[in-house]
mmCIF file of C-alpha atoms in Angstrom:
data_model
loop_
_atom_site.group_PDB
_atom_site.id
_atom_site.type_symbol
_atom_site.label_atom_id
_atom_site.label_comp_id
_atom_site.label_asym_id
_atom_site.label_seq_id
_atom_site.Cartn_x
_atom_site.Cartn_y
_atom_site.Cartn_z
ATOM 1 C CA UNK A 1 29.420 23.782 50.084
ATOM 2 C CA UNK A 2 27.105 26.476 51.935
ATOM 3 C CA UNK A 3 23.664 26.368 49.903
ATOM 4 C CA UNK A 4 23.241 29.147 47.740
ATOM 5 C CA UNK A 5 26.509 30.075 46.908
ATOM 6 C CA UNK A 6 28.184 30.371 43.406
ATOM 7 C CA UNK A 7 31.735 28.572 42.351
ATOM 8 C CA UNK A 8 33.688 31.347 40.253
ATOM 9 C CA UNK A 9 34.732 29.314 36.676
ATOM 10 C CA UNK A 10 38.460 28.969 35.848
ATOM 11 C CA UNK A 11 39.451 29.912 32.145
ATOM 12 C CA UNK A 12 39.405 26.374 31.184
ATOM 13 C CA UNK A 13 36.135 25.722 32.310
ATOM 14 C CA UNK A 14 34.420 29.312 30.761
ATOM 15 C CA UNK A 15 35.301 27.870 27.120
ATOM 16 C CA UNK A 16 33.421 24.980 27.883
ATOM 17 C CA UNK A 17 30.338 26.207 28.891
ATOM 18 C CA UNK A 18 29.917 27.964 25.468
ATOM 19 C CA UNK A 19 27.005 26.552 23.648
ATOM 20 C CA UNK A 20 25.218 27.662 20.508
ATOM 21 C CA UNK A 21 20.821 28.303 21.592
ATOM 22 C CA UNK A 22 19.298 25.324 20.579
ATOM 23 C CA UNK A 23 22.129 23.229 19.904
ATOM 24 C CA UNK A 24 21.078 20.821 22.508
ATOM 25 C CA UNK A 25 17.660 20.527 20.971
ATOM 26 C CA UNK A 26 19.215 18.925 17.598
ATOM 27 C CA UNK A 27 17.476 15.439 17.101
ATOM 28 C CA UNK A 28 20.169 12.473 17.012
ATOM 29 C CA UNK A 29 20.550 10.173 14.079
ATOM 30 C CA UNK A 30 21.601 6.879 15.644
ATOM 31 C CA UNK A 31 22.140 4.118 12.837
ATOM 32 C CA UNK A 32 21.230 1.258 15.644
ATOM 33 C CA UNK A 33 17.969 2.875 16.451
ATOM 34 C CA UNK A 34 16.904 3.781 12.761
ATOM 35 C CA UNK A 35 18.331 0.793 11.067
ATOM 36 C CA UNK A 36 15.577 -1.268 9.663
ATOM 37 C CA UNK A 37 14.911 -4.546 12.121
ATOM 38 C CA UNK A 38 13.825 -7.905 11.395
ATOM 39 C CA UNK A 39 10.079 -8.794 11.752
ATOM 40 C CA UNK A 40 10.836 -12.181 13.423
ATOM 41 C CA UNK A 41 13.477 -11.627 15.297
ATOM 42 C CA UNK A 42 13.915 -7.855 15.592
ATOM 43 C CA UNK A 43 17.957 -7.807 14.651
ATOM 44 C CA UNK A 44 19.140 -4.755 13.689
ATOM 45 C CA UNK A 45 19.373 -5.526 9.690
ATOM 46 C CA UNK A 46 22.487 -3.775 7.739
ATOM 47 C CA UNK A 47 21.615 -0.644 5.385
ATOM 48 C CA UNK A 48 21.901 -2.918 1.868
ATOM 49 C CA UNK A 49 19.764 -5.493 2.918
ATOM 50 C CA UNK A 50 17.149 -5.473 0.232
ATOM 51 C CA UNK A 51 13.898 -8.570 1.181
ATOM 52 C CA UNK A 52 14.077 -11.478 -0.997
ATOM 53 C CA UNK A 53 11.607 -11.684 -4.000
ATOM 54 C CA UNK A 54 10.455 -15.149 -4.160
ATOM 55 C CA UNK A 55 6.754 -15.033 -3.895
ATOM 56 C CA UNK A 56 4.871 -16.001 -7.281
ATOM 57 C CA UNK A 57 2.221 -14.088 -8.895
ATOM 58 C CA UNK A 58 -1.325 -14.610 -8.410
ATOM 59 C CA UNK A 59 -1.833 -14.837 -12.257
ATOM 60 C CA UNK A 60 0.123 -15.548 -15.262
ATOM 61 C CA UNK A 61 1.597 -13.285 -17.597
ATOM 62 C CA UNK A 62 -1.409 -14.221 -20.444
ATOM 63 C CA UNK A 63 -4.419 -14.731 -18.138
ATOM 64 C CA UNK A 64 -6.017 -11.322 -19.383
ATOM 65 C CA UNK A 65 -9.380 -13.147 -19.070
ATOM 66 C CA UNK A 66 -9.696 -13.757 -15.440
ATOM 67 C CA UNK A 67 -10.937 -10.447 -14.981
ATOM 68 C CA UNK A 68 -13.114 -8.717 -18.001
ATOM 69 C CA UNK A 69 -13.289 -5.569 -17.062
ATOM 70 C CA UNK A 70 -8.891 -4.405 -16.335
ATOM 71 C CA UNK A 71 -9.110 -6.664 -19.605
ATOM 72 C CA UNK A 72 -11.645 -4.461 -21.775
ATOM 73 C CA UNK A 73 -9.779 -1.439 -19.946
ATOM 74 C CA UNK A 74 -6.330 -2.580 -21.011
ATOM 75 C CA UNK A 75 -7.042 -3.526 -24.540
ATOM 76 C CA UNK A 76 -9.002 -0.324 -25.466
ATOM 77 C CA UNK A 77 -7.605 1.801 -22.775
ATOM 78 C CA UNK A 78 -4.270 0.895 -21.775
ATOM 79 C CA UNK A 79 -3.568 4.456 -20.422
ATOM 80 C CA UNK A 80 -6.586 4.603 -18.092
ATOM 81 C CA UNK A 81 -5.808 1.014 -16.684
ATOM 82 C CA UNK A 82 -1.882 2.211 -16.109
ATOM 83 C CA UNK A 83 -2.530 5.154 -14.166
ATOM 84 C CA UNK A 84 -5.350 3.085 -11.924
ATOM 85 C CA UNK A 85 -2.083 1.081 -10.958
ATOM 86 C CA UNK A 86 0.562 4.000 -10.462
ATOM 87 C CA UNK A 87 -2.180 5.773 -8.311
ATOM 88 C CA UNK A 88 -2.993 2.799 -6.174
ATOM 89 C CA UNK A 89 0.920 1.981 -5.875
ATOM 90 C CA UNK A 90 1.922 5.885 -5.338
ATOM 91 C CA UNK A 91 -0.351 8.416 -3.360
ATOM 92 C CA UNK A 92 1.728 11.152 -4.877
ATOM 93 C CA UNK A 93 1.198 10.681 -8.299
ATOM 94 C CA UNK A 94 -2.426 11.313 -9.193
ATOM 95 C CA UNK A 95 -3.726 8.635 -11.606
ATOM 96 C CA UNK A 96 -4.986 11.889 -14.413
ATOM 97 C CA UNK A 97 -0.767 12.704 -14.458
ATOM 98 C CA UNK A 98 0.085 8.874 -14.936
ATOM 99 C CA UNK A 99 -2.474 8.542 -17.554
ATOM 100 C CA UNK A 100 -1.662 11.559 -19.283
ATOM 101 C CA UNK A 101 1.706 10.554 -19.391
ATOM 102 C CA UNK A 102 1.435 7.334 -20.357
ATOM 103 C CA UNK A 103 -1.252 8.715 -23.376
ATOM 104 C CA UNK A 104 1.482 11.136 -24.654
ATOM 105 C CA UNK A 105 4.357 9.072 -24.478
ATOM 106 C CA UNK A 106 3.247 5.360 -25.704
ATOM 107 C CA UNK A 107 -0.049 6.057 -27.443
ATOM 108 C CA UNK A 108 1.182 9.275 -28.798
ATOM 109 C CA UNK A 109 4.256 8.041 -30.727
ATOM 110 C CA UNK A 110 2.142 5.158 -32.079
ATOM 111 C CA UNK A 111 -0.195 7.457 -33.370
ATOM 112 C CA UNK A 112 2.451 9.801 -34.872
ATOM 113 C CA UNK A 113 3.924 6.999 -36.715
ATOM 114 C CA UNK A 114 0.755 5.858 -38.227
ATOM 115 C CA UNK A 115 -0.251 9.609 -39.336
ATOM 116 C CA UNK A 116 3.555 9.745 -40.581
ATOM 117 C CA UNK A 117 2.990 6.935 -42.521
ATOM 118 C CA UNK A 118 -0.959 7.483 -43.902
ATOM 119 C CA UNK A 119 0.218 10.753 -45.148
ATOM 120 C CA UNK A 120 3.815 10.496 -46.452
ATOM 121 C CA UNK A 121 3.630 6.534 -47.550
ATOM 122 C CA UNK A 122 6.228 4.168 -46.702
ATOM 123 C CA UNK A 123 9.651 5.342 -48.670
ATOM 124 C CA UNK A 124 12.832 5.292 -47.289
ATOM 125 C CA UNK A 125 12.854 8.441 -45.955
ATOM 126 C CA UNK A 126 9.890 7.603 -43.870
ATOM 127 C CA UNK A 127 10.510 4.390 -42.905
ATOM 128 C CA UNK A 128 13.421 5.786 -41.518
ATOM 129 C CA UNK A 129 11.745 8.087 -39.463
ATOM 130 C CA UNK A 130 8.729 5.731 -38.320
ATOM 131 C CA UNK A 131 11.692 3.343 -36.977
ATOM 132 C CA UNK A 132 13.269 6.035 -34.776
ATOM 133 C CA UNK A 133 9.838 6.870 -33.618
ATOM 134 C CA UNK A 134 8.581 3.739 -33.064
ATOM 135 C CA UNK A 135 12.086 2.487 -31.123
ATOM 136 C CA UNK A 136 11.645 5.894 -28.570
ATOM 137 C CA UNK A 137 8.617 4.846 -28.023
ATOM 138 C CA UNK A 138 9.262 0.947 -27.252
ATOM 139 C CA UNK A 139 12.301 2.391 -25.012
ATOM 140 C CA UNK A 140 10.013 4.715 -23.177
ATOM 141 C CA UNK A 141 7.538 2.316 -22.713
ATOM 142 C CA UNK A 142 10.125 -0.302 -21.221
ATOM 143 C CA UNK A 143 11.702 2.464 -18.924
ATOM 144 C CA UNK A 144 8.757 4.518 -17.499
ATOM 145 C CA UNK A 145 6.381 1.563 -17.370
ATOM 146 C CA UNK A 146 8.706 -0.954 -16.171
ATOM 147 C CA UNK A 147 9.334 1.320 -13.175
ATOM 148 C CA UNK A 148 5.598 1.289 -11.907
ATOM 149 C CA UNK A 149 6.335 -2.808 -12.265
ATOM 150 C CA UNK A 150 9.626 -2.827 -9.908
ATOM 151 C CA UNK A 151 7.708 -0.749 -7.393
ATOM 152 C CA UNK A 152 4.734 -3.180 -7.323
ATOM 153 C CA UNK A 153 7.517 -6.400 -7.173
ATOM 154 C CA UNK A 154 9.222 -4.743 -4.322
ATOM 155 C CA UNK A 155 6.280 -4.392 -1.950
ATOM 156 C CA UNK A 156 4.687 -7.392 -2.215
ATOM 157 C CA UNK A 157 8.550 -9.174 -3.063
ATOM 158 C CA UNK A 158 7.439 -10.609 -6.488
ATOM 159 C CA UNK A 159 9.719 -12.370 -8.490
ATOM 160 C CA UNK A 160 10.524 -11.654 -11.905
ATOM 161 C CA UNK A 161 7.806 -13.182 -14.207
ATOM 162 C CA UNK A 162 8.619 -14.055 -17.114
ATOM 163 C CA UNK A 163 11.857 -11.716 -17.256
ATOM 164 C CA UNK A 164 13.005 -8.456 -16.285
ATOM 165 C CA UNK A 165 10.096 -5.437 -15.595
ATOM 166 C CA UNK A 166 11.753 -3.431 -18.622
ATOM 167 C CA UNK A 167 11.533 -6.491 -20.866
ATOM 168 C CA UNK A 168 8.184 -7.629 -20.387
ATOM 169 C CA UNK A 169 6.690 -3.835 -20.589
ATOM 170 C CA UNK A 170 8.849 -3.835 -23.612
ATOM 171 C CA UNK A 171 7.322 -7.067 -25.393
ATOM 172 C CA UNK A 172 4.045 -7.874 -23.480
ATOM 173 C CA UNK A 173 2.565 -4.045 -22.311
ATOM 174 C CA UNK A 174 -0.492 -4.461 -22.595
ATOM 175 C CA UNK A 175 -0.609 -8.208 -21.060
ATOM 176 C CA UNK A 176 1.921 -6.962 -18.294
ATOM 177 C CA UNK A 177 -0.645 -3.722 -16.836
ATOM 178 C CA UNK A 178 -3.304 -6.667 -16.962
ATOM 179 C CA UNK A 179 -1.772 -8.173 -14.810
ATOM 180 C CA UNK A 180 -0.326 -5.988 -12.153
ATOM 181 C CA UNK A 181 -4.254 -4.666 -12.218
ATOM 182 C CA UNK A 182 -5.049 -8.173 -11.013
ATOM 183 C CA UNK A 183 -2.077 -8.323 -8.430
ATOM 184 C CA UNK A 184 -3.380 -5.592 -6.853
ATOM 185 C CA UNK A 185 -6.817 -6.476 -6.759
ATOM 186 C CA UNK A 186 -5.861 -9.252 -4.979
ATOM 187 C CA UNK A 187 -3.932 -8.323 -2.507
ATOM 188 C CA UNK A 188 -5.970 -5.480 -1.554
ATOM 189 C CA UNK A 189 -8.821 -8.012 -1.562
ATOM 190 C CA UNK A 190 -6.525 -9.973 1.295
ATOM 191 C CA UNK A 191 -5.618 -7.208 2.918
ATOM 192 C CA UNK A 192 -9.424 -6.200 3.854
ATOM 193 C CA UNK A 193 -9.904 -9.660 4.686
ATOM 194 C CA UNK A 194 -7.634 -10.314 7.064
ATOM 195 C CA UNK A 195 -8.794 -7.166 9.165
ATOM 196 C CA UNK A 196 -10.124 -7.676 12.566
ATOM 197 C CA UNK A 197 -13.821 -8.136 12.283
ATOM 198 C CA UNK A 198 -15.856 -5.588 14.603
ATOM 199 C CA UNK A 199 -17.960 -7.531 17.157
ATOM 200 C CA UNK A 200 -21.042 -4.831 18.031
ATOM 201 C CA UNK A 201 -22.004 -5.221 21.164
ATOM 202 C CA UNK A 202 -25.655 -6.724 21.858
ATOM 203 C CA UNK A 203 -28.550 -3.888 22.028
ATOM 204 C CA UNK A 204 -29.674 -2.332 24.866
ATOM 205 C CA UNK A 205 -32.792 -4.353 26.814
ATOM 206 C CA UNK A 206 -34.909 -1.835 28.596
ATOM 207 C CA UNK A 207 -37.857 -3.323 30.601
ATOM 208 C CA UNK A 208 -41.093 -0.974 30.802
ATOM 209 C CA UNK A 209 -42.810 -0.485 34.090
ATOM 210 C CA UNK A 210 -45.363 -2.913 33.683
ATOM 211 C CA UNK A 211 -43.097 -5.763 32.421
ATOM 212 C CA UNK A 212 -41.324 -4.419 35.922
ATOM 213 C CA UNK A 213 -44.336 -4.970 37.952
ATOM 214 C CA UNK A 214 -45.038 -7.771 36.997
ATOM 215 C CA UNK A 215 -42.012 -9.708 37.105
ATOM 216 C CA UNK A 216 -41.163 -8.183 40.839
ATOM 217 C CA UNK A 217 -45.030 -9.622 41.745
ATOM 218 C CA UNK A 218 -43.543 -12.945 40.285
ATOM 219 C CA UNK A 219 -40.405 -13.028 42.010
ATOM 220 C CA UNK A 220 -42.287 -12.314 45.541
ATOM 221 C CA UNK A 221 -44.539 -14.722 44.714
ATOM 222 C CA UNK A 222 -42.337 -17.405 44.318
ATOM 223 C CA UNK A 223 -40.092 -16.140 47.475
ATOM 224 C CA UNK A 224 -43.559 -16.754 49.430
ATOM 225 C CA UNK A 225 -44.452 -20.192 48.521
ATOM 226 C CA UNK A 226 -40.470 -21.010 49.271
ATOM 227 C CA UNK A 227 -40.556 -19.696 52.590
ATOM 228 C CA UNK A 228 -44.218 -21.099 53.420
ATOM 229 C CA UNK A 229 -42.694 -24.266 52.337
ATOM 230 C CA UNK A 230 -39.912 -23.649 54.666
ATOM 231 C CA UNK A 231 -42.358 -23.227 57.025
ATOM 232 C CA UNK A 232 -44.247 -26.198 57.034
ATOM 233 C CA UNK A 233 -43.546 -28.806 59.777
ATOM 234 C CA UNK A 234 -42.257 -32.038 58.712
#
C-alpha cells in the first residue's frame, strides 16, 4: 500500500468503528488484580476469606489496674475513655461525636432511670418503666459498643475474650473499654518500636587554616626525613 493513502470502510466495518468519547478511558475492574493476596506467598486469596483470629490479648478482661490512668478514666469517665478508642480505631469519627454518643445513650438512660425513680418512687408503674429503660440501654450499650470491639479484634485478629464483643460490653462495659484502651496502647507502643531507627550521619569536620598549615609542614617534614633516609648510602 502506497504511503499516504486512505482504505475506504465497508458497511460492516463503519459500525465498528463507533465509539462513545472517553469510553476507552474507563478504568478496568479485574478481580485477579484487585483480589486481596497473601502476605507470604502472594496467592490471589478468594473474596470471603476473612484472617483467622487467634492471637490473645495483651491483658485480661479484669486487669483494670495495669494502667491507672484508662482505669481512673473508665471508672469515672467511661464516655471520655470510649471515644479515645473509636477515634484512635476510626479517623472518621471524631472522638467529641463518639463520646457524645456514648454520654447520651449509656450514661443518659442510667441517669433517666435514677431521676425516674428519685422522683416517682419505685411502684409498679415505675418499675415498669425503669426496666424498659434500663434494658434499651443495656441493648444499646451491647450493640453500639460492641461494634468499636469487633473493629479493634479484626485488625489486630483478636480472639474472642471471654465471649462475644456484644456480650462482654453487655456484662463487663466498663472492664471491656479498659481494656481495649490497653490493647491499643500496646500495640501502638510496638508499632513505634519496630520502626527503622534513623542513623544521622557524623558532623561535618572542618580544619582551620592554621590546623592546615601545620599539618601540611608535618606531612613534608616527615616526606623529607623518608627520602633523606632513602638517600643515605648503605
Amino acid at each position: 500500500m502506497a504511503e499516504g493513502t486512505y482504505v475506504k470502510l465497508t458497511k460492516d466495518q463503519v459500525s465498528l468503528q463507533e465509539i462513545t468519547p472517553g469510553e476507552l478511558n474507563q478504568p478496568i475492574d479485574i478481580a485477579a488484580i484487585n483480589a486481596p493476596r497473601c502476605e507470604q506467598c502472594g496467592q490471589t486469596l478468594p473474596p470471603s476469606y476473612c484472617p483467622p483470629a487467634d492471637e490473645d490479648w495483651v491483658t485480661g478482661i479484669f486487669g483494670c489496674t495495669e494502667d491507672r490512668d484508662s482505669c481512673l478514666t473508665g471508672m469515672f469517665c467511661p464516655c471520655v475513655l470510649f471515644g479515645r478508642n473509636v477515634a484512635t480505631l476510626n479517623d472518621d469519627i471524631p472522638e467529641r461525636s463518639a463520646c457524645i454518643s456514648h454520654a447520651v445513650c449509656i450514661e443518659g438512660g442510667i441517669a433517666l432511670a435514677i431521676a425516674t425513680a428519685a422522683c416517682n418512687g419505685i411502684d409498679p408503674d415505675t418499675a415498669c418503666l425503669l426496666t424498659e429503660g434500663l434494658l434499651f440501654a443495656w441493648w444499646v450499650c451491647g450493640i453500639y459498643t460492641g461494634m468499636g470491639r469487633q473493629l479493634l479484634q479484626r485488625k489486630y485478629h483478636l480472639k474472642d475474650s471471654p465471649c462475644d464483643p456484644c456480650m462482654v460490653h453487655c456484662c463487663l462495659h466498663w472492664c471491656a473499654i479498659c481494656q481495649e484502651h490497653r490493647e491499643m496502647k500496646n500495640h501502638l507502643a510496638e508499632g513505634t518500636a519496630s520502626e527503622a531507627t534513623v542513623v544521622n550521619p557524623p558532623p561535618r569536620q572542618e580544619m582551620n587554616a592554621a590546623e592546615k598549615h601545620e599539618d601540611q609542614g608535618s606531612t613534608s617534614h616527615q616526606s623529607g626525613e623518608h627520602n633523606n633516609l632513602q638517600l643515605q648510602p648503605m
